[in-house]
Short mmCIF file of N, CA and C in Angstrom, two decimals:
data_model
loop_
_atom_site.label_atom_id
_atom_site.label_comp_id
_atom_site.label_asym_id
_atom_site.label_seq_id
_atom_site.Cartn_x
_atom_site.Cartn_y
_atom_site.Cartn_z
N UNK A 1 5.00 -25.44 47.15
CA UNK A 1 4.76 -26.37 48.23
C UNK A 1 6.06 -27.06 48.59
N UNK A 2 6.26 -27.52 49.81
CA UNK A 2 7.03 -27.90 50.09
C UNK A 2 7.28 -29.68 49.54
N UNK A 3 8.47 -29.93 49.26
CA UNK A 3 8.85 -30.90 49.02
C UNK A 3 9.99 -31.56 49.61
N UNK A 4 10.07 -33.48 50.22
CA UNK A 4 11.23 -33.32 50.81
C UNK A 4 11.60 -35.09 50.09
N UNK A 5 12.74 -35.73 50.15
CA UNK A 5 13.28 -36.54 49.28
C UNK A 5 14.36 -37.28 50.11
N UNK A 6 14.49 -37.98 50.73
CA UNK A 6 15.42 -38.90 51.40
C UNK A 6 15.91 -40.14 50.82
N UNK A 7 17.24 -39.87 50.91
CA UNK A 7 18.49 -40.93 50.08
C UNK A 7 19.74 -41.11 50.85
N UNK A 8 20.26 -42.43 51.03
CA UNK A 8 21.16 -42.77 51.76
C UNK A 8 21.26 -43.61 52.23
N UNK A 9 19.97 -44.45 52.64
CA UNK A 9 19.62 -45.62 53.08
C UNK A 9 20.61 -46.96 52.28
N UNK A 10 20.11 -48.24 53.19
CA UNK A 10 20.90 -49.28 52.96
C UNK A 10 21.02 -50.18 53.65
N UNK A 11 21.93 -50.92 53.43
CA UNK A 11 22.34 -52.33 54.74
C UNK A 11 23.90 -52.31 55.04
N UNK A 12 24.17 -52.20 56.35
CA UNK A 12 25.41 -52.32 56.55
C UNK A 12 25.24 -53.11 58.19
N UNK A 13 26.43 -53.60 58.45
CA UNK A 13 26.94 -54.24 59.54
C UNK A 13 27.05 -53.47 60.57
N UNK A 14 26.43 -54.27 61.58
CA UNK A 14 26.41 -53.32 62.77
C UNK A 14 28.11 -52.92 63.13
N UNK A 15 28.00 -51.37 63.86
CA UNK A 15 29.58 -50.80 63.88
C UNK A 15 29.54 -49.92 62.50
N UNK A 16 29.20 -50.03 61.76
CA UNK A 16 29.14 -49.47 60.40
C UNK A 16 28.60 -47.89 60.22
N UNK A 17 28.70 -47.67 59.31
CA UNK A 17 28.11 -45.90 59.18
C UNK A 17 27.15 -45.48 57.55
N UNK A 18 26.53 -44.76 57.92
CA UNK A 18 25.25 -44.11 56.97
C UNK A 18 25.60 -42.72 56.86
N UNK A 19 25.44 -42.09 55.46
CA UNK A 19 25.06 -40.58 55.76
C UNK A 19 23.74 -40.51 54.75
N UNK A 20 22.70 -40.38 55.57
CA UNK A 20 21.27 -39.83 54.77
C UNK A 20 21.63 -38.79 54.61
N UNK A 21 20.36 -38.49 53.67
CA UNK A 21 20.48 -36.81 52.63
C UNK A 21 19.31 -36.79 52.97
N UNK A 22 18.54 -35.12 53.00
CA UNK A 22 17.01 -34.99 52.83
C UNK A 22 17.58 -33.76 51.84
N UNK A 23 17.22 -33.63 50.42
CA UNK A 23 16.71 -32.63 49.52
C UNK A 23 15.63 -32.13 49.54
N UNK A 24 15.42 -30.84 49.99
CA UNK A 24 13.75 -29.97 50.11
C UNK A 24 13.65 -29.02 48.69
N UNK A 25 12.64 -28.69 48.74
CA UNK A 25 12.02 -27.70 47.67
C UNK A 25 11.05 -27.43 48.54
N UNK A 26 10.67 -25.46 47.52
CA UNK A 26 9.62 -25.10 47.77
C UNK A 26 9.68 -24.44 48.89
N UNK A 27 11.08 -24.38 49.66
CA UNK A 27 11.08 -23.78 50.87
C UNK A 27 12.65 -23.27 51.39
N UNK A 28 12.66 -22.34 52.21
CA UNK A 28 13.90 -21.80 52.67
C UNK A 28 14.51 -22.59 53.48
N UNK A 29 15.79 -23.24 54.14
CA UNK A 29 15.84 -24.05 55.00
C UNK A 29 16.13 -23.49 56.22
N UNK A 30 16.72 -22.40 55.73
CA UNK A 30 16.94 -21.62 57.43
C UNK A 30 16.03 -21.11 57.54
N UNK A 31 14.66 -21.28 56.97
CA UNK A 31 13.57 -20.67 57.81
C UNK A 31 12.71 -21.39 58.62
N UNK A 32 12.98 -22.80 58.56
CA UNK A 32 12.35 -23.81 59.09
C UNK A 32 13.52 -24.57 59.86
N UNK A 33 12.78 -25.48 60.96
CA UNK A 33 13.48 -26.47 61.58
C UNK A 33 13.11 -27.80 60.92
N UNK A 34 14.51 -28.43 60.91
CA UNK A 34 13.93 -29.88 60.29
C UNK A 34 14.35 -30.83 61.42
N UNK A 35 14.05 -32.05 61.07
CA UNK A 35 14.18 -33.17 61.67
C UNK A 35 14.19 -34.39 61.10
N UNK A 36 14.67 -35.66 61.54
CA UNK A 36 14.82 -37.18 61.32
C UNK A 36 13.92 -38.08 62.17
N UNK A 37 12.60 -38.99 61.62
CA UNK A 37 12.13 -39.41 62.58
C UNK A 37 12.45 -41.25 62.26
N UNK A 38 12.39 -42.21 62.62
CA UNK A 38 12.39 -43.58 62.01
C UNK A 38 11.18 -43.79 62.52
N UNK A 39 11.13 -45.62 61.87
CA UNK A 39 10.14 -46.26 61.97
C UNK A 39 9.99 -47.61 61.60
N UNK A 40 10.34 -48.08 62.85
CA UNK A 40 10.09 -49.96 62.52
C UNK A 40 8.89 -50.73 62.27
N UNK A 41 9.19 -51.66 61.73
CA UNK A 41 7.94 -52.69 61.99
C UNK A 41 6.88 -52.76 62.88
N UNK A 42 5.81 -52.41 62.98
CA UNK A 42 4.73 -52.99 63.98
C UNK A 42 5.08 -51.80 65.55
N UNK A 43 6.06 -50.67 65.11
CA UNK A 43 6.47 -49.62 66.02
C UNK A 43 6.01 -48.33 65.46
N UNK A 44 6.01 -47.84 66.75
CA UNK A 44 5.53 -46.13 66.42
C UNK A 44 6.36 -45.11 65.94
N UNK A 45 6.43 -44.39 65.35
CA UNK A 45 7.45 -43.28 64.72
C UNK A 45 7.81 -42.66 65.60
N UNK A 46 9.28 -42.58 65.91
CA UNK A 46 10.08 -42.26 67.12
C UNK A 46 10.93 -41.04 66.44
N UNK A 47 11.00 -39.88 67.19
CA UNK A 47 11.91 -38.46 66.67
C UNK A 47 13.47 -39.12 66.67
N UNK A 48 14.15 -38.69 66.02
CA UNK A 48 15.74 -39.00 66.20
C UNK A 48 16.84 -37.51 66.82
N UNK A 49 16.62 -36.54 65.70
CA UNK A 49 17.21 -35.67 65.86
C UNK A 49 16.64 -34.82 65.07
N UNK A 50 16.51 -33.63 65.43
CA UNK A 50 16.27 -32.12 65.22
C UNK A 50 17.43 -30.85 65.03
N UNK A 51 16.92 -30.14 64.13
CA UNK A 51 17.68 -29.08 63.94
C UNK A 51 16.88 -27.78 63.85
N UNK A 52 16.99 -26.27 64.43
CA UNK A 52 16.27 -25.27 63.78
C UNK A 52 17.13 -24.40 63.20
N UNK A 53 16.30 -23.19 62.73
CA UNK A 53 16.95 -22.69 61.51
C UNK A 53 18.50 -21.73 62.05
N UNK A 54 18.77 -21.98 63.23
CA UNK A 54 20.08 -21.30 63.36
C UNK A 54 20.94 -22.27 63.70
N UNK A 55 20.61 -23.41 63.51
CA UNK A 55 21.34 -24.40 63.90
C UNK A 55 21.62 -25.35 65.09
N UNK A 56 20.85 -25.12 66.06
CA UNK A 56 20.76 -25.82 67.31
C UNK A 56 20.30 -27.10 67.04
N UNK A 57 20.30 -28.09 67.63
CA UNK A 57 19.73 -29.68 67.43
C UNK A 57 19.93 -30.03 68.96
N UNK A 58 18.84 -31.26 68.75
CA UNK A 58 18.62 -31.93 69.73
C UNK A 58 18.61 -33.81 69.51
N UNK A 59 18.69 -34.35 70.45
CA UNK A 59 18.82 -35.85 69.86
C UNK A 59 18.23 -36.46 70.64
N UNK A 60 17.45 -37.98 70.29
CA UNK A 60 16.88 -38.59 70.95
C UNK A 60 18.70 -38.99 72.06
N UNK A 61 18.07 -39.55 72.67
CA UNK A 61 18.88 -40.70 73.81
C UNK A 61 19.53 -41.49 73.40
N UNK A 62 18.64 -42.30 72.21
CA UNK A 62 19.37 -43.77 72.07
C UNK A 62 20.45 -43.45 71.09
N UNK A 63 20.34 -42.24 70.29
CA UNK A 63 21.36 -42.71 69.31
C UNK A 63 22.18 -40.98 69.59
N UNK A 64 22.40 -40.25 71.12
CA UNK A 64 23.47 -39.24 70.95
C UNK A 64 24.56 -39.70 70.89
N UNK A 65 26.03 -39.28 70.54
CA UNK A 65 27.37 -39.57 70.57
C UNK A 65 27.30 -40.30 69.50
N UNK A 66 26.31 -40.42 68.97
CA UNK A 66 26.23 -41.58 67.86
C UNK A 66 26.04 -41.28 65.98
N UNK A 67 24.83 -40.19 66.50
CA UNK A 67 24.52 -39.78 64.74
C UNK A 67 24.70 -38.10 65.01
N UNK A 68 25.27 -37.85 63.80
CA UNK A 68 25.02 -36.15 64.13
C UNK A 68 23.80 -35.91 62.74
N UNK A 69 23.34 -34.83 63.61
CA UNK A 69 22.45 -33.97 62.46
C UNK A 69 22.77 -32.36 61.88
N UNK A 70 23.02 -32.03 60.64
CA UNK A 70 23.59 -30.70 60.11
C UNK A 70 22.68 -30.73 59.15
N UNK A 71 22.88 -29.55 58.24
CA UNK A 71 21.96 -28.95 56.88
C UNK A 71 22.85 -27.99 56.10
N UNK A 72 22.79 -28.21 55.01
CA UNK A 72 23.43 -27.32 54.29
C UNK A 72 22.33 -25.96 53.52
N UNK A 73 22.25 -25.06 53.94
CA UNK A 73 20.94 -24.00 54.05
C UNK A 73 21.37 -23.88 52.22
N UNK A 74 22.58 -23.68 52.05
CA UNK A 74 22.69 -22.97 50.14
C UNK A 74 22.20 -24.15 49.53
N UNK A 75 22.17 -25.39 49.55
CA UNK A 75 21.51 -26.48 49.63
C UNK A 75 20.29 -27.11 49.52
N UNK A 76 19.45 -26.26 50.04
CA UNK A 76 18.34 -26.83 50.81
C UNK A 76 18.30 -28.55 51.06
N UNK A 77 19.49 -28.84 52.11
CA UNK A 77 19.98 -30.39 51.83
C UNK A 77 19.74 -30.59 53.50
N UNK A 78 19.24 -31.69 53.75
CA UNK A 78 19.68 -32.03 55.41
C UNK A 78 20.23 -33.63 55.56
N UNK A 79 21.28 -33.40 56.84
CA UNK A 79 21.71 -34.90 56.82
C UNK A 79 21.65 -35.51 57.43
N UNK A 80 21.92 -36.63 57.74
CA UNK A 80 21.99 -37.50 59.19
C UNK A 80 23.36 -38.37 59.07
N UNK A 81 24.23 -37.81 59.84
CA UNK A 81 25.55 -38.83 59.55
C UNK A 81 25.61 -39.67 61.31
N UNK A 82 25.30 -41.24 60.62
CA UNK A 82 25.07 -42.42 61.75
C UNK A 82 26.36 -43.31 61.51
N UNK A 83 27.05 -43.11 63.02
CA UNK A 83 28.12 -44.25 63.19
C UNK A 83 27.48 -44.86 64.06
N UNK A 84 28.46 -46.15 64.43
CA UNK A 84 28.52 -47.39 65.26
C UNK A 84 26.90 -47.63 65.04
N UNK A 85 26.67 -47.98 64.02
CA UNK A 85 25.21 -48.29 63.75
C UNK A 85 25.14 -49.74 64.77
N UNK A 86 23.86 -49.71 65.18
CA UNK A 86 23.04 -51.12 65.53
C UNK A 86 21.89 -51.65 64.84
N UNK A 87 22.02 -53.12 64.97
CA UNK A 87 20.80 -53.81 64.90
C UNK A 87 19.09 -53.30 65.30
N UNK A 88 19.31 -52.05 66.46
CA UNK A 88 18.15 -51.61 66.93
C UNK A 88 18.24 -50.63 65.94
N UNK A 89 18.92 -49.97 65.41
CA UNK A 89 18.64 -48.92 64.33
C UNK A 89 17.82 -49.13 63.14
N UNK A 90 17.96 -50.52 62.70
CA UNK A 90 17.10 -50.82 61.60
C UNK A 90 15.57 -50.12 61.71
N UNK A 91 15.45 -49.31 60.61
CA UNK A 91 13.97 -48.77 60.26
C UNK A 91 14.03 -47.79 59.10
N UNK A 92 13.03 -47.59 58.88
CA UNK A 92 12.61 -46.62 57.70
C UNK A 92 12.60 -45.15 58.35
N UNK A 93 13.60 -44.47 57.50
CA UNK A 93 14.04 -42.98 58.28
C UNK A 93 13.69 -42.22 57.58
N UNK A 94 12.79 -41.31 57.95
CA UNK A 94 11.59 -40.17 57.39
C UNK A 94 12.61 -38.57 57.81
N UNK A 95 12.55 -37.80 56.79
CA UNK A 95 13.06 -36.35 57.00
C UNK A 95 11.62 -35.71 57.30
N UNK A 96 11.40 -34.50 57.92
CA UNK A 96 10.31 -33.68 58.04
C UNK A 96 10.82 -32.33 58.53
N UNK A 97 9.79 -31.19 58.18
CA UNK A 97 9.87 -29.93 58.35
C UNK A 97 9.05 -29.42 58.87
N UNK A 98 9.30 -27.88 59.76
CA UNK A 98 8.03 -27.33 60.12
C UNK A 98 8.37 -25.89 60.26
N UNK A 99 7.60 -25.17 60.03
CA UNK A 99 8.17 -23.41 59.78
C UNK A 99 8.13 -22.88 60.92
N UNK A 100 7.90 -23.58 62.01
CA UNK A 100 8.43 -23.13 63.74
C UNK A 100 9.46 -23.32 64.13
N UNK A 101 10.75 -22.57 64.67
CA UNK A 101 11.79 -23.10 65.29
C UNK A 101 11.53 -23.63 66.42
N UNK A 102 11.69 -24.75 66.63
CA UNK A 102 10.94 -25.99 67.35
C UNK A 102 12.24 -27.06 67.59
N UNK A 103 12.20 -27.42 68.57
CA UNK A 103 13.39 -28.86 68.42
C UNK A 103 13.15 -29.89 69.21
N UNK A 104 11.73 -29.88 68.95
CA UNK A 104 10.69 -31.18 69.82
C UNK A 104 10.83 -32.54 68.82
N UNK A 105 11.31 -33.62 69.41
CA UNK A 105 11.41 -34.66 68.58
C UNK A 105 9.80 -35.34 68.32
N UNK A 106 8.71 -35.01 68.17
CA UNK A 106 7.28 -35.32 68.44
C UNK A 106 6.76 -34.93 67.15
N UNK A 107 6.25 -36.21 66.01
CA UNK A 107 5.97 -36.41 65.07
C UNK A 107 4.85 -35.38 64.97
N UNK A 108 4.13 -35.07 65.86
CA UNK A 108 2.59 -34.16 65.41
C UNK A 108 3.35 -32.56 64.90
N UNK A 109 4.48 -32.34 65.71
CA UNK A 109 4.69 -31.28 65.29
C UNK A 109 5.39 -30.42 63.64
N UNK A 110 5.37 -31.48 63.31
CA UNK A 110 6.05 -31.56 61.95
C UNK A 110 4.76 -31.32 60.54
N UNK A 111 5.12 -30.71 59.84
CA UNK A 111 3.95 -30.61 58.51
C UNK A 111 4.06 -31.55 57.27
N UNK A 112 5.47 -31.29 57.08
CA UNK A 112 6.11 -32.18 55.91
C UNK A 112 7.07 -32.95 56.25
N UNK A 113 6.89 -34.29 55.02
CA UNK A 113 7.24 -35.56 55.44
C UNK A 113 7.81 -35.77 53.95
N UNK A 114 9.06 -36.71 53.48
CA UNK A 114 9.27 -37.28 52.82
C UNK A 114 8.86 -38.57 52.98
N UNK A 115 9.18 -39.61 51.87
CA UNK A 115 8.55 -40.86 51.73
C UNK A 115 9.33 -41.78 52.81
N UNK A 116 10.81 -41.50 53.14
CA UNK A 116 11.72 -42.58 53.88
C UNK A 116 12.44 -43.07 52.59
N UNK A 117 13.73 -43.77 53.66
CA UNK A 117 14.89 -44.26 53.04
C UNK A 117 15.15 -45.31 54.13
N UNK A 118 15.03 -46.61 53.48
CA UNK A 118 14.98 -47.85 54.34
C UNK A 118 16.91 -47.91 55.45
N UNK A 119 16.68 -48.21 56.30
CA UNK A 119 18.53 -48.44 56.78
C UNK A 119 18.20 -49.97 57.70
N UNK A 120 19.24 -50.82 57.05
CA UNK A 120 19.05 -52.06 58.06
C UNK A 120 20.39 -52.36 58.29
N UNK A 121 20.67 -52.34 60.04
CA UNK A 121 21.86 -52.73 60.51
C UNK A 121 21.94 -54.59 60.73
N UNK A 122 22.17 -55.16 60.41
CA UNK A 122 22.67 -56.80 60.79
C UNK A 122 23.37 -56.51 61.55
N UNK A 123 23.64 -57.49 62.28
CA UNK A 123 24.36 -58.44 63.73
C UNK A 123 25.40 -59.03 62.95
#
């Protein structure tokens, strides 16, 4: 079964930078597309960025030029490397997978979910 594990999280100053990790099991990574979704307070789980298994990605709006998304397939590792972080970035950032090459940022489409890795940007 698939398994997924997110680490990287933290607090830093806005302007500042993050690199999340997602560690999977149980599964090939280039056979699946993964993705980064967050999730604030009293807010709905919003897609960030996507990747499928040959490597294409897609990014929300608010944060392109901003975070990149890669995977290391020998690995089964995925990342999220976030500069010029903001204050609006603060949330709990969920990795997920789905065995469709897919690069829809839209939470239904996803099967597996790690638990999250908290990130809070201050002002």
């Amino acid at each position: 079964q698939v398994q997924l594990v997110e680490s990287g999280g933290g607090s830093v100053q806005a302007g500042g930078s993050l690199r999340l990790s997602c560690a999977s099991s149980g599964y090939t990574s280039s056979s699946y597309s993964m993705a980064w979704f967050r999730q604030a307070p009293g807010k709905e789980r919003e897609g960030v960025a996507a990747i499928d298994g040959d490597g294409s990605t897609n990014y929300a709006d608010s944060v392109k030029g901003r975070f990149t998304i890669s995977k290391d397939n020998a690995k089964n590792t995925l990342y999220l490397q976030m500069n010029s972080l903001k204050p609006e970035d603060t949330a709990m950032y969920y990795c997920a997978s789905d065995p469709r090459w897919l690069l829809v940022l839209l939470p239904g489409y996803y099967d597996y979910w790690g638990q999250g890795t908290q990130v809070t940007v201050s002002s």
